[in-house]
């Protein structure tokens, strides 16, 4: 078992060595817990720095050029960054499920070590890494003698949900959300998948007594830092040569945004008491795959343009002119699984006459010009509609991409799926044929 005294002495020794030799802090390994666990810590910045200490926890994609560039930009501004890849240190599989299931022990251990430097400590992570970060923040708070020593957490486009629900059903937050009362800043991309749910997340955090703040990063979508593949100098001046202009601007602004967030969090209340955690709600749910029956849910109408500017509606014309089944598909070009199912969806569309099946493909938050250029690689026989602000996706409760719905001629959602599938299969066609037969019998009995 590794004692807290040993951990503290290791960090103090690093500080003394760096001061004695006038060099930057060295990378180090931090043992913690009683299972022989260790964290490999990459240090960006030196002992001459006087700014805050950022603990940057890498997501399941591992260390990236973008994250490294931001860390060096922070160091240029006087901060120090400790970068940790939890999955790599713990020899765990790189997956969403593993990240969501991580405890906060490793995060809390690094926070304890960071506090010993005497600098204000801010924890940073993105997407699902927000889950172990909040768990670690709570674990550290439970034994902290000075809660103000850690300013709080800065979370970039956090995913704090229990998992992917059945398409159309509302997602639920993990229990740690309602058990967090340390300060939190959320940096949410304007075109992010969960931008429309930001209000509900803030309500959940603030409702628990958390000083929660949010800022919108304009004109970019999630994971924009990962799009930088070329190493940059500390000033980030050359980003426009390697990224889209809006992504370059967001990256250049991010270091100052993190520093300002750290200062704002430091001024917020830091409660000494820990909130109770509902362990049952803090467990992930299992995603259901394939077409799932939906019980009596009315589909919401929409009015959207296609790539040619023609307007399409879910509800159009008299009842007897509507197709028996409408397949409504929500997708985005950045989603590989969305792209994978386009050919089989096109084959399905061609296998039915217009009066029996209609396919409406709705793109999520991308420009018509981009979608038109992207679709040139496909020959599709269905309209591609543009949901530029994501409002229709929000109305339909879309959480994952792709998400699809089979709607009957009464406007009722009969089946939904929250993943890509092979649409041109006997099983899928059997479900569509069943809906068509039911509607024919219903029409015959009504006459």
Short mmCIF file of C-alpha atoms in Angstrom, two decimals:
data_model
loop_
_atom_site.label_atom_id
_atom_site.label_comp_id
_atom_site.label_asym_id
_atom_site.label_seq_id
_atom_site.Cartn_x
_atom_site.Cartn_y
_atom_site.Cartn_z
CA UNK A 1 0.00 0.00 0.00
CA UNK A 2 1.36 3.44 -0.93
CA UNK A 3 0.95 6.03 1.82
CA UNK A 4 -0.30 9.57 1.27
CA UNK A 5 2.95 10.74 2.87
CA UNK A 6 4.97 9.01 0.11
CA UNK A 7 2.84 10.59 -2.61
CA UNK A 8 3.23 14.02 -1.06
CA UNK A 9 6.99 13.61 -0.62
CA UNK A 10 7.34 12.61 -4.29
CA UNK A 11 5.64 15.79 -5.49
CA UNK A 12 7.61 17.97 -3.04
CA UNK A 13 10.86 16.34 -4.18
CA UNK A 14 10.02 17.18 -7.81
CA UNK A 15 9.42 20.79 -6.84
CA UNK A 16 12.71 21.02 -4.93
CA UNK A 17 14.67 19.48 -7.79
CA UNK A 18 13.16 21.84 -10.34
CA UNK A 19 13.92 24.84 -8.13
CA UNK A 20 17.48 23.69 -7.48
CA UNK A 21 18.39 23.14 -11.10
CA UNK A 22 16.23 25.86 -12.62
CA UNK A 23 14.64 23.47 -15.09
CA UNK A 24 11.09 22.69 -16.08
CA UNK A 25 9.24 20.19 -13.95
CA UNK A 26 9.88 16.64 -15.08
CA UNK A 27 7.27 14.10 -16.07
CA UNK A 28 6.53 11.77 -13.17
CA UNK A 29 4.59 8.69 -12.09
CA UNK A 30 2.08 9.00 -9.27
CA UNK A 31 1.19 5.82 -7.35
CA UNK A 32 -2.18 5.77 -5.62
CA UNK A 33 -4.60 3.44 -3.89
CA UNK A 34 -3.85 -0.02 -2.53
CA UNK A 35 -4.01 -1.93 -5.83
CA UNK A 36 -0.65 -0.83 -7.18
CA UNK A 37 -2.21 1.71 -9.57
CA UNK A 38 -0.05 4.45 -11.05
CA UNK A 39 -0.67 7.54 -13.15
CA UNK A 40 1.87 8.58 -15.77
CA UNK A 41 1.90 12.38 -15.72
CA UNK A 42 3.27 14.50 -18.57
CA UNK A 43 4.22 17.97 -17.36
CA UNK A 44 3.97 21.04 -19.60
CA UNK A 45 5.40 24.18 -17.97
CA UNK A 46 8.15 24.86 -15.46
CA UNK A 47 8.87 25.89 -11.91
CA UNK A 48 9.15 29.52 -12.98
CA UNK A 49 5.45 29.53 -13.84
CA UNK A 50 3.22 31.39 -11.39
CA UNK A 51 -0.20 30.69 -12.88
CA UNK A 52 -2.71 27.97 -12.02
CA UNK A 53 -2.12 24.25 -12.36
CA UNK A 54 -4.41 22.50 -14.84
CA UNK A 55 -4.98 18.76 -14.54
CA UNK A 56 -5.87 17.68 -18.08
CA UNK A 57 -7.44 14.23 -18.34
CA UNK A 58 -7.26 12.76 -21.83
CA UNK A 59 -10.36 11.10 -23.27
CA UNK A 60 -10.54 7.64 -24.86
CA UNK A 61 -8.82 8.86 -28.03
CA UNK A 62 -5.50 9.26 -26.24
CA UNK A 63 -3.12 12.19 -26.34
CA UNK A 64 -3.65 14.42 -29.33
CA UNK A 65 -1.77 17.20 -31.08
CA UNK A 66 -4.59 19.64 -30.30
CA UNK A 67 -4.51 19.01 -26.55
CA UNK A 68 -0.72 19.29 -26.51
CA UNK A 69 -0.91 22.60 -28.39
CA UNK A 70 -3.40 24.00 -25.86
CA UNK A 71 -1.22 22.84 -22.96
CA UNK A 72 1.83 24.63 -24.36
CA UNK A 73 -0.24 27.75 -25.02
CA UNK A 74 -1.32 27.71 -21.36
CA UNK A 75 2.30 27.32 -20.26
CA UNK A 76 3.22 30.34 -22.39
CA UNK A 77 0.64 32.28 -20.36
CA UNK A 78 2.18 31.26 -17.04
CA UNK A 79 0.16 28.14 -16.22
CA UNK A 80 1.37 24.57 -15.78
CA UNK A 81 -0.45 21.54 -17.17
CA UNK A 82 -0.29 17.97 -15.89
CA UNK A 83 -1.60 15.71 -18.64
CA UNK A 84 -2.84 12.23 -17.74
CA UNK A 85 -4.21 9.44 -19.90
CA UNK A 86 -6.17 7.42 -17.34
CA UNK A 87 -6.94 4.56 -19.72
CA UNK A 88 -3.31 4.21 -20.75
CA UNK A 89 -2.04 4.40 -17.17
CA UNK A 90 -4.55 1.80 -15.98
CA UNK A 91 -4.15 -0.43 -19.08
CA UNK A 92 -7.86 -0.19 -19.88
CA UNK A 93 -9.68 -0.56 -23.17
CA UNK A 94 -10.36 2.68 -25.07
CA UNK A 95 -14.14 2.84 -25.24
CA UNK A 96 -17.01 5.08 -24.23
CA UNK A 97 -18.32 2.45 -21.82
CA UNK A 98 -15.00 2.10 -19.99
CA UNK A 99 -14.65 5.87 -19.58
CA UNK A 100 -18.20 6.16 -18.26
CA UNK A 101 -17.50 3.40 -15.74
CA UNK A 102 -14.27 4.89 -14.32
CA UNK A 103 -14.19 5.74 -10.64
CA UNK A 104 -12.85 9.08 -9.49
CA UNK A 105 -9.96 7.69 -7.44
CA UNK A 106 -7.23 8.47 -9.94
CA UNK A 107 -8.58 11.98 -10.50
CA UNK A 108 -8.77 12.63 -6.75
CA UNK A 109 -5.20 11.35 -6.25
CA UNK A 110 -3.82 13.75 -8.85
CA UNK A 111 -5.83 16.60 -7.32
CA UNK A 112 -4.30 15.84 -3.92
CA UNK A 113 -0.83 15.90 -5.46
CA UNK A 114 -1.59 19.11 -7.34
CA UNK A 115 -2.80 20.92 -4.23
CA UNK A 116 0.60 20.28 -2.61
CA UNK A 117 2.20 22.60 -5.19
CA UNK A 118 0.43 25.54 -3.54
CA UNK A 119 -1.14 26.66 -6.82
CA UNK A 120 -4.85 26.87 -7.57
CA UNK A 121 -5.82 23.58 -9.24
CA UNK A 122 -8.36 23.32 -12.07
CA UNK A 123 -9.41 20.00 -13.57
CA UNK A 124 -10.06 19.81 -17.32
CA UNK A 125 -11.60 17.14 -19.54
CA UNK A 126 -13.94 16.65 -22.45
CA UNK A 127 -16.90 14.52 -23.46
CA UNK A 128 -17.35 11.40 -21.27
CA UNK A 129 -14.21 12.10 -19.26
CA UNK A 130 -16.42 14.57 -17.39
CA UNK A 131 -17.87 11.57 -15.53
CA UNK A 132 -14.72 10.41 -13.66
CA UNK A 133 -13.69 14.06 -13.26
CA UNK A 134 -16.86 14.90 -11.29
CA UNK A 135 -16.54 11.66 -9.34
CA UNK A 136 -12.95 12.54 -8.49
CA UNK A 137 -13.89 16.08 -7.57
CA UNK A 138 -16.44 14.71 -5.09
CA UNK A 139 -14.00 12.12 -3.71
CA UNK A 140 -11.35 14.78 -3.14
CA UNK A 141 -13.89 17.15 -1.57
CA UNK A 142 -14.87 14.47 0.95
CA UNK A 143 -11.42 14.53 2.56
CA UNK A 144 -10.29 18.07 1.74
CA UNK A 145 -9.28 20.38 4.58
CA UNK A 146 -9.43 23.40 2.27
CA UNK A 147 -12.04 23.04 -0.51
CA UNK A 148 -10.86 26.35 -2.02
CA UNK A 149 -7.54 24.75 -3.01
CA UNK A 150 -9.24 23.30 -6.10
CA UNK A 151 -11.11 25.87 -8.15
CA UNK A 152 -13.36 23.27 -9.79
CA UNK A 153 -13.74 21.59 -13.18
CA UNK A 154 -13.80 22.96 -16.72
CA UNK A 155 -15.68 20.51 -18.95
CA UNK A 156 -15.64 20.77 -22.73
CA UNK A 157 -18.86 19.45 -24.30
CA UNK A 158 -19.45 17.07 -21.38
CA UNK A 159 -21.45 13.88 -21.81
CA UNK A 160 -22.82 13.09 -18.36
CA UNK A 161 -25.63 10.80 -19.46
CA UNK A 162 -26.18 7.23 -18.31
CA UNK A 163 -26.00 6.04 -21.89
CA UNK A 164 -27.91 6.02 -25.15
CA UNK A 165 -31.66 5.61 -24.58
CA UNK A 166 -34.14 4.15 -27.04
CA UNK A 167 -34.39 6.64 -29.90
CA UNK A 168 -36.97 9.28 -29.08
CA UNK A 169 -36.86 8.76 -25.31
CA UNK A 170 -35.24 11.45 -23.13
CA UNK A 171 -31.76 10.67 -21.79
CA UNK A 172 -31.06 10.66 -18.06
CA UNK A 173 -28.05 11.99 -16.18
CA UNK A 174 -25.73 9.83 -14.12
CA UNK A 175 -26.14 10.18 -10.38
CA UNK A 176 -22.90 12.14 -10.01
CA UNK A 177 -24.59 15.19 -11.59
CA UNK A 178 -26.98 15.55 -8.66
CA UNK A 179 -24.11 14.85 -6.23
CA UNK A 180 -21.84 17.68 -7.45
CA UNK A 181 -21.70 20.98 -5.58
CA UNK A 182 -18.14 22.07 -6.37
CA UNK A 183 -17.87 24.77 -9.10
CA UNK A 184 -18.16 23.67 -12.74
CA UNK A 185 -17.67 25.55 -16.01
CA UNK A 186 -19.11 24.06 -19.21
CA UNK A 187 -17.64 25.09 -22.57
CA UNK A 188 -20.21 24.02 -25.15
CA UNK A 189 -19.69 24.22 -28.94
CA UNK A 190 -22.49 26.08 -30.66
CA UNK A 191 -22.97 23.23 -33.14
CA UNK A 192 -22.39 20.46 -30.64
CA UNK A 193 -24.62 17.42 -30.39
CA UNK A 194 -25.86 18.32 -26.90
CA UNK A 195 -26.02 22.10 -27.32
CA UNK A 196 -29.82 22.02 -27.11
CA UNK A 197 -29.60 20.08 -23.82
CA UNK A 198 -27.22 22.50 -22.12
CA UNK A 199 -30.07 24.16 -20.24
CA UNK A 200 -31.23 20.88 -18.69
CA UNK A 201 -27.67 20.06 -17.58
CA UNK A 202 -27.27 23.47 -15.95
CA UNK A 203 -30.65 23.06 -14.26
CA UNK A 204 -29.59 19.67 -12.87
CA UNK A 205 -26.25 20.95 -11.57
CA UNK A 206 -27.57 24.20 -10.15
CA UNK A 207 -30.54 22.39 -8.66
CA UNK A 208 -28.08 20.34 -6.62
CA UNK A 209 -26.39 23.50 -5.36
CA UNK A 210 -23.49 23.44 -7.82
CA UNK A 211 -22.13 26.86 -8.90
CA UNK A 212 -22.39 25.93 -12.58
CA UNK A 213 -21.49 28.27 -15.44
CA UNK A 214 -21.52 27.90 -19.20
CA UNK A 215 -20.04 29.59 -22.24
CA UNK A 216 -20.77 28.89 -25.89
CA UNK A 217 -17.89 28.35 -28.31
CA UNK A 218 -19.18 29.88 -31.56
CA UNK A 219 -19.44 28.14 -34.94
CA UNK A 220 -17.77 24.82 -34.06
CA UNK A 221 -18.90 21.33 -33.20
CA UNK A 222 -17.68 18.79 -30.64
CA UNK A 223 -14.12 17.51 -30.77
CA UNK A 224 -12.81 20.47 -32.72
CA UNK A 225 -9.43 20.28 -30.84
CA UNK A 226 -8.90 16.79 -32.27
CA UNK A 227 -8.95 18.15 -35.82
CA UNK A 228 -5.49 19.65 -35.38
CA UNK A 229 -3.00 17.06 -36.63
CA UNK A 230 0.12 19.23 -37.04
CA UNK A 231 2.28 20.32 -34.10
CA UNK A 232 2.10 24.05 -33.36
CA UNK A 233 4.27 26.62 -31.69
CA UNK A 234 3.22 28.00 -28.33
CA UNK A 235 1.47 31.04 -29.79
CA UNK A 236 -0.96 29.02 -31.96
CA UNK A 237 -0.64 31.71 -34.65
CA UNK A 238 -0.42 29.25 -37.53
CA UNK A 239 -3.61 27.31 -36.85
CA UNK A 240 -5.48 28.83 -39.79
CA UNK A 241 -3.13 26.93 -42.12
CA UNK A 242 -4.16 23.57 -40.68
CA UNK A 243 -7.79 23.92 -39.53
CA UNK A 244 -11.04 25.44 -40.65
CA UNK A 245 -11.12 29.19 -39.84
CA UNK A 246 -13.83 28.84 -37.20
CA UNK A 247 -11.96 25.95 -35.54
CA UNK A 248 -8.70 27.89 -35.61
CA UNK A 249 -10.37 30.84 -33.87
CA UNK A 250 -11.87 28.55 -31.23
CA UNK A 251 -8.49 26.90 -30.57
CA UNK A 252 -6.71 30.24 -30.33
CA UNK A 253 -9.28 31.51 -27.83
CA UNK A 254 -9.34 28.36 -25.72
CA UNK A 255 -6.22 28.96 -23.56
CA UNK A 256 -7.49 32.36 -22.39
CA UNK A 257 -10.96 30.84 -21.96
CA UNK A 258 -9.52 28.19 -19.65
CA UNK A 259 -7.56 30.76 -17.62
CA UNK A 260 -10.62 33.00 -17.26
CA UNK A 261 -12.75 29.99 -16.29
CA UNK A 262 -10.21 29.04 -13.62
CA UNK A 263 -10.39 32.55 -12.14
CA UNK A 264 -14.20 32.54 -12.22
CA UNK A 265 -14.42 29.14 -10.54
CA UNK A 266 -11.97 30.25 -7.84
CA UNK A 267 -14.34 33.04 -6.83
CA UNK A 268 -17.38 30.74 -6.56
CA UNK A 269 -18.47 29.07 -3.30
CA UNK A 270 -16.64 25.83 -2.46
CA UNK A 271 -18.80 23.84 -0.03
CA UNK A 272 -17.05 21.64 2.52
CA UNK A 273 -19.93 19.16 2.70
CA UNK A 274 -20.35 16.38 0.16
CA UNK A 275 -23.75 15.66 -1.37
CA UNK A 276 -25.17 12.13 -1.18
CA UNK A 277 -24.71 9.99 -4.30
CA UNK A 278 -27.48 7.77 -5.66
CA UNK A 279 -25.41 4.71 -6.56
CA UNK A 280 -28.20 3.14 -8.61
CA UNK A 281 -28.47 6.20 -10.86
CA UNK A 282 -24.69 6.43 -11.18
CA UNK A 283 -24.58 3.17 -13.13
CA UNK A 284 -24.67 3.29 -16.96
CA UNK A 285 -27.55 1.82 -18.93
CA UNK A 286 -27.09 -0.64 -21.77
CA UNK A 287 -27.83 0.58 -25.27
CA UNK A 288 -30.51 -1.34 -27.16
CA UNK A 289 -29.81 -2.10 -30.79
CA UNK A 290 -32.05 -2.77 -33.76
CA UNK A 291 -35.55 -1.50 -34.46
CA UNK A 292 -37.43 -1.14 -31.17
CA UNK A 293 -41.27 -1.00 -31.06
CA UNK A 294 -42.61 2.37 -29.91
CA UNK A 295 -45.87 2.48 -27.98
CA UNK A 296 -48.32 5.07 -29.34
CA UNK A 297 -46.08 8.10 -29.87
CA UNK A 298 -47.23 10.88 -32.18
CA UNK A 299 -44.49 12.10 -34.51
CA UNK A 300 -43.88 15.85 -34.52
CA UNK A 301 -44.44 17.53 -37.86
CA UNK A 302 -41.59 19.46 -39.46
CA UNK A 303 -41.05 21.77 -42.40
CA UNK A 304 -37.53 21.59 -43.83
CA UNK A 305 -35.83 22.40 -47.15
CA UNK A 306 -33.89 19.87 -49.16
CA UNK A 307 -30.63 20.55 -50.99
CA UNK A 308 -32.56 22.04 -53.93
CA UNK A 309 -34.58 24.36 -51.72
CA UNK A 310 -37.78 22.34 -52.05
CA UNK A 311 -39.85 22.24 -48.86
CA UNK A 312 -40.80 18.89 -47.28
CA UNK A 313 -43.23 18.16 -44.50
CA UNK A 314 -43.81 15.02 -42.51
CA UNK A 315 -47.56 15.68 -42.73
CA UNK A 316 -48.48 16.57 -46.29
CA UNK A 317 -51.71 16.37 -48.22
CA UNK A 318 -54.88 14.43 -47.40
CA UNK A 319 -54.57 11.21 -45.45
CA UNK A 320 -55.29 9.03 -48.50
CA UNK A 321 -52.31 10.51 -50.37
CA UNK A 322 -49.74 9.93 -47.67
CA UNK A 323 -47.26 7.06 -48.00
CA UNK A 324 -48.03 4.08 -45.78
CA UNK A 325 -44.64 4.30 -44.06
CA UNK A 326 -42.13 7.15 -43.72
CA UNK A 327 -38.57 6.45 -42.66
CA UNK A 328 -37.19 9.57 -40.92
CA UNK A 329 -33.42 9.37 -40.55
CA UNK A 330 -31.23 11.85 -38.61
CA UNK A 331 -27.55 11.86 -39.56
CA UNK A 332 -24.37 13.93 -39.98
CA UNK A 333 -21.43 13.65 -42.35
CA UNK A 334 -18.94 13.47 -39.45
CA UNK A 335 -20.64 10.32 -38.15
CA UNK A 336 -19.05 7.22 -39.79
CA UNK A 337 -21.95 4.93 -38.88
CA UNK A 338 -24.40 7.37 -40.44
CA UNK A 339 -22.49 7.23 -43.70
CA UNK A 340 -22.23 3.44 -43.60
CA UNK A 341 -25.99 2.95 -43.73
CA UNK A 342 -26.71 5.33 -46.63
CA UNK A 343 -26.31 2.67 -49.37
CA UNK A 344 -28.64 0.15 -47.70
CA UNK A 345 -31.17 2.90 -46.99
CA UNK A 346 -31.06 3.86 -50.65
CA UNK A 347 -31.61 0.22 -51.68
CA UNK A 348 -34.59 0.04 -49.32
CA UNK A 349 -36.06 3.22 -50.80
CA UNK A 350 -35.80 1.78 -54.31
CA UNK A 351 -37.47 -1.49 -53.36
CA UNK A 352 -40.84 0.12 -52.53
CA UNK A 353 -43.15 2.29 -54.63
CA UNK A 354 -43.59 5.91 -53.51
CA UNK A 355 -47.06 5.27 -52.14
CA UNK A 356 -45.77 2.62 -49.73
CA UNK A 357 -42.46 3.96 -48.43
CA UNK A 358 -40.95 7.43 -48.27
CA UNK A 359 -37.46 8.15 -46.92
CA UNK A 360 -36.67 11.57 -45.45
CA UNK A 361 -33.02 11.99 -44.52
CA UNK A 362 -32.41 14.93 -42.13
CA UNK A 363 -28.90 16.29 -41.77
CA UNK A 364 -27.93 17.68 -38.35
CA UNK A 365 -26.44 21.19 -38.09
CA UNK A 366 -24.36 21.25 -41.27
CA UNK A 367 -24.46 23.80 -44.06
CA UNK A 368 -26.31 23.01 -47.31
CA UNK A 369 -23.10 23.61 -49.29
CA UNK A 370 -21.15 21.12 -47.18
CA UNK A 371 -23.89 18.48 -47.34
CA UNK A 372 -24.33 18.92 -51.11
CA UNK A 373 -20.61 18.44 -51.67
CA UNK A 374 -20.55 15.43 -49.37
CA UNK A 375 -23.53 13.74 -51.03
CA UNK A 376 -21.85 13.81 -54.45
CA UNK A 377 -20.18 10.54 -53.54
CA UNK A 378 -23.59 8.87 -53.29
CA UNK A 379 -26.46 8.35 -55.71
CA UNK A 380 -29.51 8.48 -53.46
CA UNK A 381 -33.17 8.24 -54.35
CA UNK A 382 -34.55 10.17 -51.40
CA UNK A 383 -34.46 13.83 -50.34
CA UNK A 384 -31.78 15.09 -47.95
CA UNK A 385 -33.19 17.79 -45.68
CA UNK A 386 -31.25 20.42 -43.72
CA UNK A 387 -31.88 20.89 -39.98
CA UNK A 388 -29.41 23.77 -39.69
CA UNK A 389 -30.00 24.61 -36.01
CA UNK A 390 -30.85 21.08 -34.87
CA UNK A 391 -34.34 22.14 -33.76
CA UNK A 392 -36.14 19.24 -35.42
CA UNK A 393 -33.67 16.73 -34.00
CA UNK A 394 -34.33 18.21 -30.55
CA UNK A 395 -38.11 17.99 -31.04
CA UNK A 396 -37.77 14.34 -31.96
CA UNK A 397 -35.56 13.62 -28.95
CA UNK A 398 -32.57 12.56 -31.03
CA UNK A 399 -29.64 11.72 -28.75
CA UNK A 400 -27.31 9.56 -30.86
CA UNK A 401 -26.41 9.57 -34.51
CA UNK A 402 -27.73 8.03 -36.59
CA UNK A 403 -31.26 7.81 -35.19
CA UNK A 404 -34.18 6.66 -37.32
CA UNK A 405 -37.93 6.29 -36.98
CA UNK A 406 -40.61 4.37 -38.90
CA UNK A 407 -43.80 6.47 -39.00
CA UNK A 408 -47.19 5.22 -40.24
CA UNK A 409 -49.70 7.21 -42.30
CA UNK A 410 -51.48 8.31 -39.12
CA UNK A 411 -48.32 10.10 -38.01
CA UNK A 412 -47.51 7.57 -35.28
CA UNK A 413 -43.95 6.42 -34.62
CA UNK A 414 -44.03 2.63 -34.74
CA UNK A 415 -40.34 1.72 -34.49
CA UNK A 416 -37.10 3.54 -33.72
CA UNK A 417 -33.40 2.72 -33.80
CA UNK A 418 -30.50 4.67 -32.31
CA UNK A 419 -27.66 3.11 -34.30
CA UNK A 420 -26.81 2.24 -37.88
CA UNK A 421 -28.36 -0.89 -39.34
CA UNK A 422 -28.54 -2.67 -42.67
CA UNK A 423 -31.87 -1.37 -43.96
CA UNK A 424 -32.15 -3.67 -46.96
CA UNK A 425 -32.84 -6.90 -45.07
CA UNK A 426 -35.83 -9.27 -44.92
CA UNK A 427 -36.30 -8.45 -41.21
CA UNK A 428 -36.64 -4.71 -41.80
CA UNK A 429 -38.87 -5.22 -44.82
CA UNK A 430 -41.10 -7.57 -42.83
CA UNK A 431 -41.74 -4.81 -40.27
CA UNK A 432 -42.51 -2.28 -43.01
CA UNK A 433 -44.77 -4.77 -44.81
CA UNK A 434 -46.60 -5.44 -41.54
CA UNK A 435 -47.35 -1.72 -41.09
CA UNK A 436 -48.55 -1.50 -44.71
CA UNK A 437 -50.90 -4.49 -44.26
CA UNK A 438 -52.31 -3.06 -41.03
CA UNK A 439 -53.05 0.26 -42.71
CA UNK A 440 -54.71 -1.44 -45.68
CA UNK A 441 -56.98 -3.39 -43.30
CA UNK A 442 -57.72 -0.20 -41.35
CA UNK A 443 -58.61 1.67 -44.56
CA UNK A 444 -60.82 -1.18 -45.75
CA UNK A 445 -62.74 -1.36 -42.48
CA UNK A 446 -63.28 2.41 -42.53
CA UNK A 447 -65.06 2.25 -45.90
#
